[in-house]
Amino acid sequence: MGKKELKFNSKAIHGGQRPDAAYGAVMPPIYQTSTYAQPTPGGHKGYEYSRGANPTRTALENAVASLENANFGMAFGSGMAAIDAVMKLLSPGEEVICTSDLYGGSYRLFKGVFEKFGIKFRFSEIVDMDELASQITDNTKLVWVETPTNPMMNIIDIEAVSKVTKANNLLLAVDNTFATPYLQRPLELGADIVMHSATKYLGGHSDVIVGALAVKDEKLAQQLYFIQKSSGGICGPMDSFLTLRGIKTLHVRMQRHCENGESIAKYLENHHKIDTVYWPGFQHHPSYEVAKKQMKDFGGMISFVPKGGSYKNAIKIVEKLEIFTLAESLGGVESLVGHPASMSHGSIPKEEREKNGVVDALIRLSVGIEDVEDLIADLEQALN
Ligand SMILES: *Cc1c(COP(=O)(O)O)cnc(C)c1O
């Protein structure tokens, strides 16, 4: 049976991988080298200089491509470097329409770096497809979607958006960091580019900063490889190895993240000190139907606002938590808690932030894979 036909869990372990050609090493060796001997000029074995390609990075790129059902993968030194590469497909004067509830770092990159080079960013809810179509101009080139969004857990209907982008000859890129290919595969839903902060769930152990892209189209892949090699924001061999090692347990970790996430979302929803819980698995979530349609399960990311919540109140709760570590990031095996207004979304102006629901009292959980009883007991003591 060819590896293309494998199901998801098998692909997490074997996808795009084969024993190393030199000695049959089952795990890809860490090719900690910048360059490769050539018996005659140009007579190399596919690797010349590690900015262009490195065998450990190739193994990771193939694994990500396999999981996303793509034909090509690229690994970068961070999620931001991956997004940076996508934006470099554009030319001055061209426009991007992106989800208004956006990862803070993406917002900063768009507004703080790329606007200076003449690329325009239009923020949109991307819930109503007629509204999206009306925002497209002659200069629009790309639609950038994050779903579930961070930290409000809004769900964008990727298939519906892809119909609009295809009809208007635009590229559709999806930041799939929160969902991972275990929960949703944007390319199968019509997207052109899928992006990951592999720092999060793909790596899964909070020990690397890595980014990735995956695409089906060869011409688009060649453009992105050209940018990757030219700008040089590549993922190193050691980090490629660690991310690959993480990917091999992605399906098992995600299953537990989802189970624990569901238990905690329901616990918070019934807690008398909680006002609102944002989790796409609730039937009353505004885009529950879309989530159910495009995701296998609902993930381990939850945001909530305590009753009568204030900035001070939220800070007190996050400081009181013991198992949930107060830290930036998400998607690792350990549970983390964050306060978006002062942490991940601190670079977005308060007014912008609050328009999207990121109020001062909002708390975000990345539910890990510990025993859920311990996690609930921790929340219980902090809330009381
Ligand atoms: C963390 C994150 C990024 C940025 O990735 P880095 O690896 O930190 O550079 C982009 N998008 C989302 C949704 C993220 O959570």
Short mmCIF file of C-alpha atoms and ligand atoms in Angstrom, two decimals:
data_model
loop_
_atom_site.label_atom_id
_atom_site.label_comp_id
_atom_site.label_asym_id
_atom_site.label_seq_id
_atom_site.Cartn_x
_atom_site.Cartn_y
_atom_site.Cartn_z
CA MET A 1 0.00 0.00 0.00
CA GLY A 2 1.46 3.35 -1.05
CA LYS A 3 1.89 5.98 1.64
CA LYS A 4 -0.56 8.26 -0.20
CA GLU A 5 -3.39 5.89 0.70
CA LEU A 6 -2.62 5.74 4.42
CA LYS A 7 -5.20 7.07 6.87
CA PHE A 8 -4.42 10.08 9.06
CA ASN A 9 -2.98 8.40 12.16
CA SER A 10 -0.66 6.25 10.06
CA LYS A 11 0.38 9.30 8.07
CA ALA A 12 1.31 11.13 11.29
CA ILE A 13 3.90 8.43 11.83
CA HIS A 14 4.92 7.45 8.29
CA GLY A 15 3.74 10.27 6.01
CA GLY A 16 6.46 11.42 3.63
CA GLN A 17 9.02 9.40 5.59
CA ARG A 18 11.30 6.59 4.59
CA PRO A 19 14.36 5.11 6.29
CA ASP A 20 17.45 7.22 5.66
CA ALA A 21 19.30 6.22 2.49
CA ALA A 22 22.77 6.13 4.10
CA TYR A 23 22.36 3.58 6.95
CA GLY A 24 18.63 2.95 7.14
CA ALA A 25 18.14 5.12 10.24
CA VAL A 26 14.43 4.93 11.06
CA MET A 27 14.31 8.45 12.43
CA PRO A 28 15.74 11.05 10.04
CA PRO A 29 19.27 11.94 11.16
CA ILE A 30 19.92 15.52 12.21
CA TYR A 31 21.99 16.67 9.25
CA GLN A 32 23.76 19.43 11.12
CA THR A 33 25.63 20.69 8.08
CA SER A 34 25.61 23.87 6.04
CA THR A 35 27.08 22.38 2.88
CA TYR A 36 27.53 19.15 0.88
CA ALA A 37 30.56 17.75 -0.97
CA GLN A 38 30.31 17.79 -4.75
CA PRO A 39 32.56 15.34 -6.66
CA THR A 40 32.32 17.64 -9.67
CA PRO A 41 30.77 21.15 -9.89
CA GLY A 42 27.00 20.77 -9.79
CA GLY A 43 27.32 16.99 -9.30
CA HIS A 44 25.53 16.97 -5.95
CA LYS A 45 22.96 14.51 -4.58
CA GLY A 46 20.10 17.00 -4.37
CA TYR A 47 21.60 19.09 -1.57
CA GLU A 48 24.05 21.92 -2.14
CA TYR A 49 23.66 24.40 0.70
CA SER A 50 21.30 24.10 3.66
CA ARG A 51 19.48 27.40 3.16
CA GLY A 52 18.15 25.92 -0.07
CA ALA A 53 17.48 22.45 1.32
CA ASN A 54 18.56 20.16 4.14
CA PRO A 55 17.57 16.47 4.40
CA THR A 56 16.18 16.76 7.96
CA ARG A 57 14.12 19.77 6.92
CA THR A 58 12.96 17.92 3.81
CA ALA A 59 11.70 15.09 6.03
CA LEU A 60 9.64 17.59 8.08
CA GLU A 61 8.39 19.37 4.96
CA ASN A 62 7.24 16.05 3.50
CA ALA A 63 5.51 15.08 6.73
CA VAL A 64 3.55 18.35 6.92
CA ALA A 65 2.61 18.09 3.23
CA SER A 66 1.42 14.53 3.77
CA LEU A 67 -0.78 15.44 6.77
CA GLU A 68 -2.37 18.38 4.96
CA ASN A 69 -2.92 16.32 1.81
CA ALA A 70 -0.68 18.75 -0.02
CA ASN A 71 1.96 18.09 -2.66
CA PHE A 72 4.59 20.46 -1.28
CA GLY A 73 5.71 21.58 2.17
CA MET A 74 8.09 24.28 3.41
CA ALA A 75 9.47 24.62 6.93
CA PHE A 76 10.50 27.97 8.40
CA GLY A 77 12.28 29.26 11.48
CA SER A 78 8.95 30.42 12.95
CA GLY A 79 5.29 30.70 12.13
CA MET A 80 5.86 34.39 11.47
CA ALA A 81 8.60 33.59 8.92
CA ALA A 82 6.09 31.33 7.14
CA ILE A 83 3.48 34.13 7.03
CA ASP A 84 6.20 36.57 5.93
CA ALA A 85 6.95 34.28 2.96
CA VAL A 86 3.29 34.19 1.93
CA MET A 87 3.02 37.99 2.05
CA LYS A 88 6.09 38.27 -0.18
CA LEU A 89 3.99 36.74 -2.98
CA LEU A 90 2.38 40.20 -3.18
CA SER A 91 3.55 43.41 -4.83
CA PRO A 92 3.13 47.02 -3.66
CA GLY A 93 -0.42 48.27 -4.18
CA GLU A 94 -1.97 44.85 -3.79
CA GLU A 95 -4.46 44.10 -1.04
CA VAL A 96 -5.13 41.37 1.48
CA ILE A 97 -8.46 40.76 3.17
CA CYS A 98 -7.94 39.09 6.53
CA THR A 99 -9.99 37.96 9.50
CA SER A 100 -10.38 40.81 11.99
CA ASP A 101 -9.87 38.51 14.97
CA LEU A 102 -6.25 37.80 14.18
CA TYR A 103 -3.20 36.44 16.01
CA GLY A 104 -1.45 39.51 17.48
CA GLY A 105 1.86 38.74 15.78
CA SER A 106 0.17 38.51 12.37
CA TYR A 107 -1.51 41.86 12.95
CA ARG A 108 1.86 43.38 13.89
CA LEU A 109 3.59 41.90 10.82
CA PHE A 110 0.84 43.13 8.48
CA LYS A 111 0.49 46.64 9.93
CA GLY A 112 4.02 47.21 11.16
CA VAL A 113 6.07 45.68 8.36
CA PHE A 114 4.17 44.97 5.15
CA GLU A 115 2.08 48.15 5.06
CA LYS A 116 5.36 50.04 4.83
CA PHE A 117 6.05 48.20 1.59
CA GLY A 118 2.74 49.31 0.12
CA ILE A 119 0.61 46.24 0.76
CA LYS A 120 -2.85 47.05 2.10
CA PHE A 121 -4.72 45.03 4.69
CA ARG A 122 -8.47 45.12 5.03
CA PHE A 123 -9.92 43.51 8.15
CA SER A 124 -13.19 41.68 7.81
CA GLU A 125 -15.31 39.30 9.87
CA ILE A 126 -15.52 36.95 6.85
CA VAL A 127 -18.78 35.52 8.10
CA ASP A 128 -21.11 36.91 5.41
CA MET A 129 -19.86 35.86 1.95
CA ASP A 130 -21.72 38.67 0.12
CA GLU A 131 -19.99 41.17 2.36
CA LEU A 132 -16.65 39.49 1.65
CA ALA A 133 -17.31 39.65 -2.10
CA SER A 134 -18.18 43.35 -1.80
CA GLN A 135 -14.82 44.07 -0.15
CA ILE A 136 -12.84 42.70 -3.09
CA THR A 137 -11.24 45.32 -5.34
CA ASP A 138 -9.15 45.06 -8.51
CA ASN A 139 -6.08 45.07 -6.28
CA THR A 140 -7.15 42.27 -3.95
CA LYS A 141 -4.82 39.33 -4.29
CA LEU A 142 -5.18 37.20 -1.16
CA VAL A 143 -7.65 36.31 1.57
CA TRP A 144 -6.02 35.39 4.88
CA VAL A 145 -8.15 33.36 7.26
CA GLU A 146 -7.57 32.11 10.77
CA THR A 147 -10.03 29.51 12.06
CA PRO A 148 -10.75 28.93 14.88
CA THR A 149 -9.72 32.51 15.54
CA ASN A 150 -7.47 33.47 18.37
CA PRO A 151 -8.65 34.08 21.06
CA MET A 152 -12.40 34.40 20.29
CA MET A 153 -12.82 30.92 18.74
CA ASN A 154 -14.84 32.23 15.81
CA ILE A 155 -15.17 29.72 13.01
CA ILE A 156 -14.78 30.76 9.37
CA ASP A 157 -16.41 28.59 6.71
CA ILE A 158 -13.35 27.72 4.60
CA GLU A 159 -15.32 26.07 1.81
CA ALA A 160 -17.65 29.06 1.47
CA VAL A 161 -14.71 31.49 1.42
CA SER A 162 -12.92 29.37 -1.20
CA LYS A 163 -15.90 29.68 -3.53
CA VAL A 164 -15.58 33.47 -3.34
CA THR A 165 -11.79 33.45 -3.79
CA LYS A 166 -11.96 31.03 -6.73
CA ALA A 167 -14.67 33.07 -8.46
CA ASN A 168 -12.50 36.17 -8.09
CA ASN A 169 -9.16 34.60 -8.91
CA LEU A 170 -7.72 35.23 -5.45
CA LEU A 171 -5.48 33.08 -3.31
CA LEU A 172 -6.90 31.74 -0.06
CA ALA A 173 -4.46 31.10 2.79
CA VAL A 174 -5.55 29.51 6.08
CA ASP A 175 -3.64 29.71 9.36
CA ASN A 176 -4.37 26.18 10.59
CA THR A 177 -2.36 26.47 13.83
CA PHE A 178 -5.30 26.04 16.24
CA ALA A 179 -7.04 23.20 14.44
CA THR A 180 -4.09 21.20 13.03
CA PRO A 181 -4.67 18.81 10.11
CA TYR A 182 -6.06 16.32 12.64
CA LEU A 183 -9.16 18.51 13.00
CA GLN A 184 -9.37 20.23 9.62
CA ARG A 185 -7.58 20.18 6.28
CA PRO A 186 -8.08 23.52 4.51
CA LEU A 187 -6.64 22.39 1.15
CA GLU A 188 -9.38 19.76 0.92
CA LEU A 189 -11.90 22.56 1.50
CA GLY A 190 -10.55 24.67 -1.36
CA ALA A 191 -7.77 26.75 0.21
CA ASP A 192 -4.54 27.31 -1.75
CA ILE A 193 -2.07 27.69 1.12
CA VAL A 194 -2.13 26.30 4.64
CA MET A 195 0.13 27.81 7.26
CA HIS A 196 1.20 26.54 10.69
CA SER A 197 2.93 27.81 13.71
CA ALA A 198 4.41 24.33 14.28
CA THR A 199 5.61 25.79 17.57
CA LYS A 200 2.14 24.90 18.86
CA TYR A 201 0.29 21.61 18.29
CA LEU A 202 2.42 20.12 15.49
CA GLY A 203 5.58 20.25 17.61
CA GLY A 204 3.41 19.82 20.68
CA HIS A 205 6.07 19.97 23.39
CA SER A 206 6.80 23.70 23.74
CA ASP A 207 10.44 23.16 22.82
CA VAL A 208 10.82 24.73 19.36
CA ILE A 209 9.84 27.78 17.32
CA VAL A 210 8.96 26.50 13.84
CA GLY A 211 6.63 27.46 11.00
CA ALA A 212 5.33 25.60 7.98
CA LEU A 213 3.42 26.02 4.74
CA ALA A 214 1.76 23.41 2.57
CA VAL A 215 0.33 23.80 -0.93
CA LYS A 216 -1.01 21.59 -3.72
CA ASP A 217 -0.15 23.75 -6.72
CA GLU A 218 3.34 23.29 -8.17
CA LYS A 219 3.71 26.82 -9.55
CA LEU A 220 2.75 28.32 -6.20
CA ALA A 221 5.14 25.94 -4.46
CA GLN A 222 8.00 27.05 -6.72
CA GLN A 223 7.28 30.70 -5.91
CA LEU A 224 7.30 29.94 -2.19
CA TYR A 225 10.50 27.83 -2.39
CA PHE A 226 12.11 30.74 -4.22
CA ILE A 227 11.09 33.14 -1.44
CA GLN A 228 12.16 30.67 1.25
CA LYS A 229 15.60 30.23 -0.28
CA SER A 230 16.02 33.92 -1.12
CA SER A 231 14.84 35.41 2.19
CA GLY A 232 16.31 32.53 4.20
CA GLY A 233 13.87 32.24 7.12
CA ILE A 234 14.38 28.49 7.24
CA CYS A 235 13.93 25.91 9.96
CA GLY A 236 17.22 24.41 11.20
CA PRO A 237 17.94 20.65 11.25
CA MET A 238 17.64 20.21 15.03
CA ASP A 239 14.27 21.98 15.17
CA SER A 240 13.11 20.03 12.11
CA PHE A 241 13.95 16.80 13.94
CA LEU A 242 12.15 17.82 17.13
CA THR A 243 9.05 18.92 15.23
CA LEU A 244 8.96 15.63 13.31
CA ARG A 245 9.25 13.73 16.56
CA GLY A 246 6.29 15.72 17.89
CA ILE A 247 4.20 15.11 14.77
CA LYS A 248 4.40 11.35 15.27
CA THR A 249 2.04 11.63 18.27
CA LEU A 250 -0.15 14.44 16.91
CA HIS A 251 -3.29 12.32 16.56
CA VAL A 252 -3.04 10.83 20.07
CA ARG A 253 -2.35 14.21 21.66
CA MET A 254 -5.13 15.95 19.74
CA GLN A 255 -7.67 13.34 20.75
CA ARG A 256 -6.88 13.98 24.43
CA HIS A 257 -6.73 17.78 23.96
CA CYS A 258 -10.25 17.58 22.52
CA GLU A 259 -11.59 15.32 25.30
CA ASN A 260 -10.11 17.48 28.06
CA GLY A 261 -11.20 20.64 26.25
CA GLU A 262 -14.80 19.47 26.12
CA SER A 263 -14.86 18.59 29.84
CA ILE A 264 -13.40 21.94 30.83
CA ALA A 265 -15.62 23.97 28.50
CA LYS A 266 -18.67 22.31 30.05
CA TYR A 267 -17.35 22.78 33.57
CA LEU A 268 -16.78 26.51 32.96
CA GLU A 269 -20.15 26.92 31.24
CA ASN A 270 -21.90 25.65 34.40
CA HIS A 271 -19.77 27.63 36.85
CA HIS A 272 -21.63 30.42 38.68
CA LYS A 273 -18.62 32.74 38.56
CA ILE A 274 -18.28 32.57 34.78
CA ASP A 275 -20.07 34.89 32.42
CA THR A 276 -19.19 33.69 28.89
CA VAL A 277 -17.29 30.69 27.55
CA TYR A 278 -15.99 30.69 23.97
CA TRP A 279 -15.65 27.16 22.62
CA PRO A 280 -16.91 26.06 19.18
CA GLY A 281 -18.36 22.78 20.49
CA PHE A 282 -21.33 24.48 22.19
CA GLN A 283 -24.54 24.24 20.20
CA HIS A 284 -25.21 27.88 21.06
CA HIS A 285 -21.85 28.95 19.57
CA PRO A 286 -22.76 31.20 16.59
CA SER A 287 -20.83 29.05 14.12
CA TYR A 288 -21.38 25.63 15.70
CA GLU A 289 -22.81 24.23 12.46
CA VAL A 290 -19.77 25.33 10.45
CA ALA A 291 -17.43 23.92 13.10
CA LYS A 292 -19.27 20.61 13.02
CA LYS A 293 -19.09 20.51 9.24
CA GLN A 294 -15.43 21.35 8.74
CA MET A 295 -13.76 20.06 11.93
CA LYS A 296 -13.43 16.51 13.20
CA ASP A 297 -13.73 17.71 16.82
CA PHE A 298 -13.57 21.04 18.66
CA GLY A 299 -10.03 21.30 19.98
CA GLY A 300 -8.50 22.23 23.30
CA MET A 301 -8.56 26.02 23.12
CA ILE A 302 -11.10 27.82 25.30
CA SER A 303 -11.56 31.47 26.22
CA PHE A 304 -13.80 32.77 28.98
CA VAL A 305 -14.82 35.92 30.81
CA PRO A 306 -15.48 35.76 34.57
CA LYS A 307 -18.67 37.39 35.87
CA GLY A 308 -18.29 41.11 36.49
CA GLY A 309 -14.80 40.56 35.14
CA SER A 310 -12.25 43.31 35.23
CA TYR A 311 -8.59 43.52 34.28
CA LYS A 312 -7.63 43.07 37.95
CA ASN A 313 -10.01 40.16 38.42
CA ALA A 314 -8.62 38.29 35.40
CA ILE A 315 -5.02 38.86 36.52
CA LYS A 316 -5.90 37.46 39.96
CA ILE A 317 -7.35 34.27 38.46
CA VAL A 318 -4.44 33.61 36.10
CA GLU A 319 -1.96 34.18 38.93
CA LYS A 320 -3.81 31.77 41.21
CA LEU A 321 -3.75 28.87 38.75
CA GLU A 322 -1.05 26.32 39.52
CA ILE A 323 -1.19 23.50 36.95
CA PHE A 324 -2.17 25.90 34.18
CA THR A 325 1.09 27.79 33.73
CA LEU A 326 0.80 31.47 32.96
CA ALA A 327 2.69 31.77 29.69
CA GLU A 328 2.48 32.82 26.06
CA SER A 329 1.91 30.09 23.48
CA LEU A 330 -0.39 27.08 23.28
CA GLY A 331 -0.70 23.58 21.91
CA GLY A 332 1.85 21.83 24.13
CA VAL A 333 1.18 18.75 26.24
CA GLU A 334 1.07 20.97 29.35
CA SER A 335 -1.87 23.25 30.12
CA LEU A 336 -1.22 26.97 29.75
CA VAL A 337 -3.24 30.04 30.59
CA GLY A 338 -2.92 33.43 28.96
CA HIS A 339 -4.36 36.90 29.39
CA PRO A 340 -4.71 38.10 25.76
CA ALA A 341 -5.21 41.81 26.55
CA SER A 342 -1.83 42.08 28.23
CA MET A 343 0.00 39.21 26.51
CA SER A 344 -0.62 37.74 23.04
CA HIS A 345 -2.82 40.65 21.89
CA GLY A 346 -1.00 43.46 23.67
CA SER A 347 0.24 44.77 20.31
CA ILE A 348 -3.32 45.41 19.08
CA PRO A 349 -4.79 48.80 20.10
CA LYS A 350 -7.38 48.45 22.94
CA GLU A 351 -10.15 49.87 20.76
CA GLU A 352 -9.47 47.39 17.92
CA ARG A 353 -9.15 44.57 20.41
CA GLU A 354 -12.40 45.24 22.21
CA LYS A 355 -14.33 45.54 18.94
CA ASN A 356 -13.49 41.87 18.46
CA GLY A 357 -14.43 40.85 22.00
CA VAL A 358 -10.90 40.73 23.42
CA VAL A 359 -11.93 42.55 26.59
CA ASP A 360 -9.64 43.14 29.55
CA ALA A 361 -11.17 40.29 31.55
CA LEU A 362 -10.83 37.64 28.82
CA ILE A 363 -8.78 34.60 29.82
CA ARG A 364 -7.53 31.98 27.34
CA LEU A 365 -6.78 28.36 28.15
CA SER A 366 -4.68 25.94 26.16
CA VAL A 367 -5.93 22.71 27.68
CA GLY A 368 -3.15 20.12 27.92
CA ILE A 369 -3.27 16.36 28.16
CA GLU A 370 -2.97 15.97 31.94
CA ASP A 371 -5.71 14.22 33.98
CA VAL A 372 -8.74 16.41 33.50
CA GLU A 373 -9.78 16.05 37.16
CA ASP A 374 -6.56 17.78 38.18
CA LEU A 375 -7.16 20.59 35.69
CA ILE A 376 -10.71 21.15 36.90
CA ALA A 377 -9.60 21.15 40.54
CA ASP A 378 -7.02 23.78 39.66
CA LEU A 379 -9.64 25.99 37.98
CA GLU A 380 -11.99 25.48 40.91
CA GLN A 381 -9.47 26.72 43.49
CA ALA A 382 -8.46 29.70 41.33
CA LEU A 383 -12.07 30.78 40.66
CA ASN A 384 -12.98 30.52 44.32
C1 LIG B 1 1.87 31.41 17.47
C2 LIG B 1 1.04 31.71 16.29
C3 LIG B 1 1.60 32.28 15.13
C4 LIG B 1 3.07 32.65 15.05
O1 LIG B 1 3.91 31.56 15.10
P1 LIG B 1 5.40 31.59 15.74
O2 LIG B 1 5.84 30.19 15.60
O3 LIG B 1 5.26 32.05 17.15
O4 LIG B 1 6.19 32.55 14.93
C5 LIG B 1 0.77 32.50 14.05
N1 LIG B 1 -0.55 32.19 14.10
C6 LIG B 1 -1.12 31.66 15.20
C7 LIG B 1 -2.57 31.36 15.18
C8 LIG B 1 -0.35 31.41 16.32
O5 LIG B 1 -0.93 30.91 17.41
#
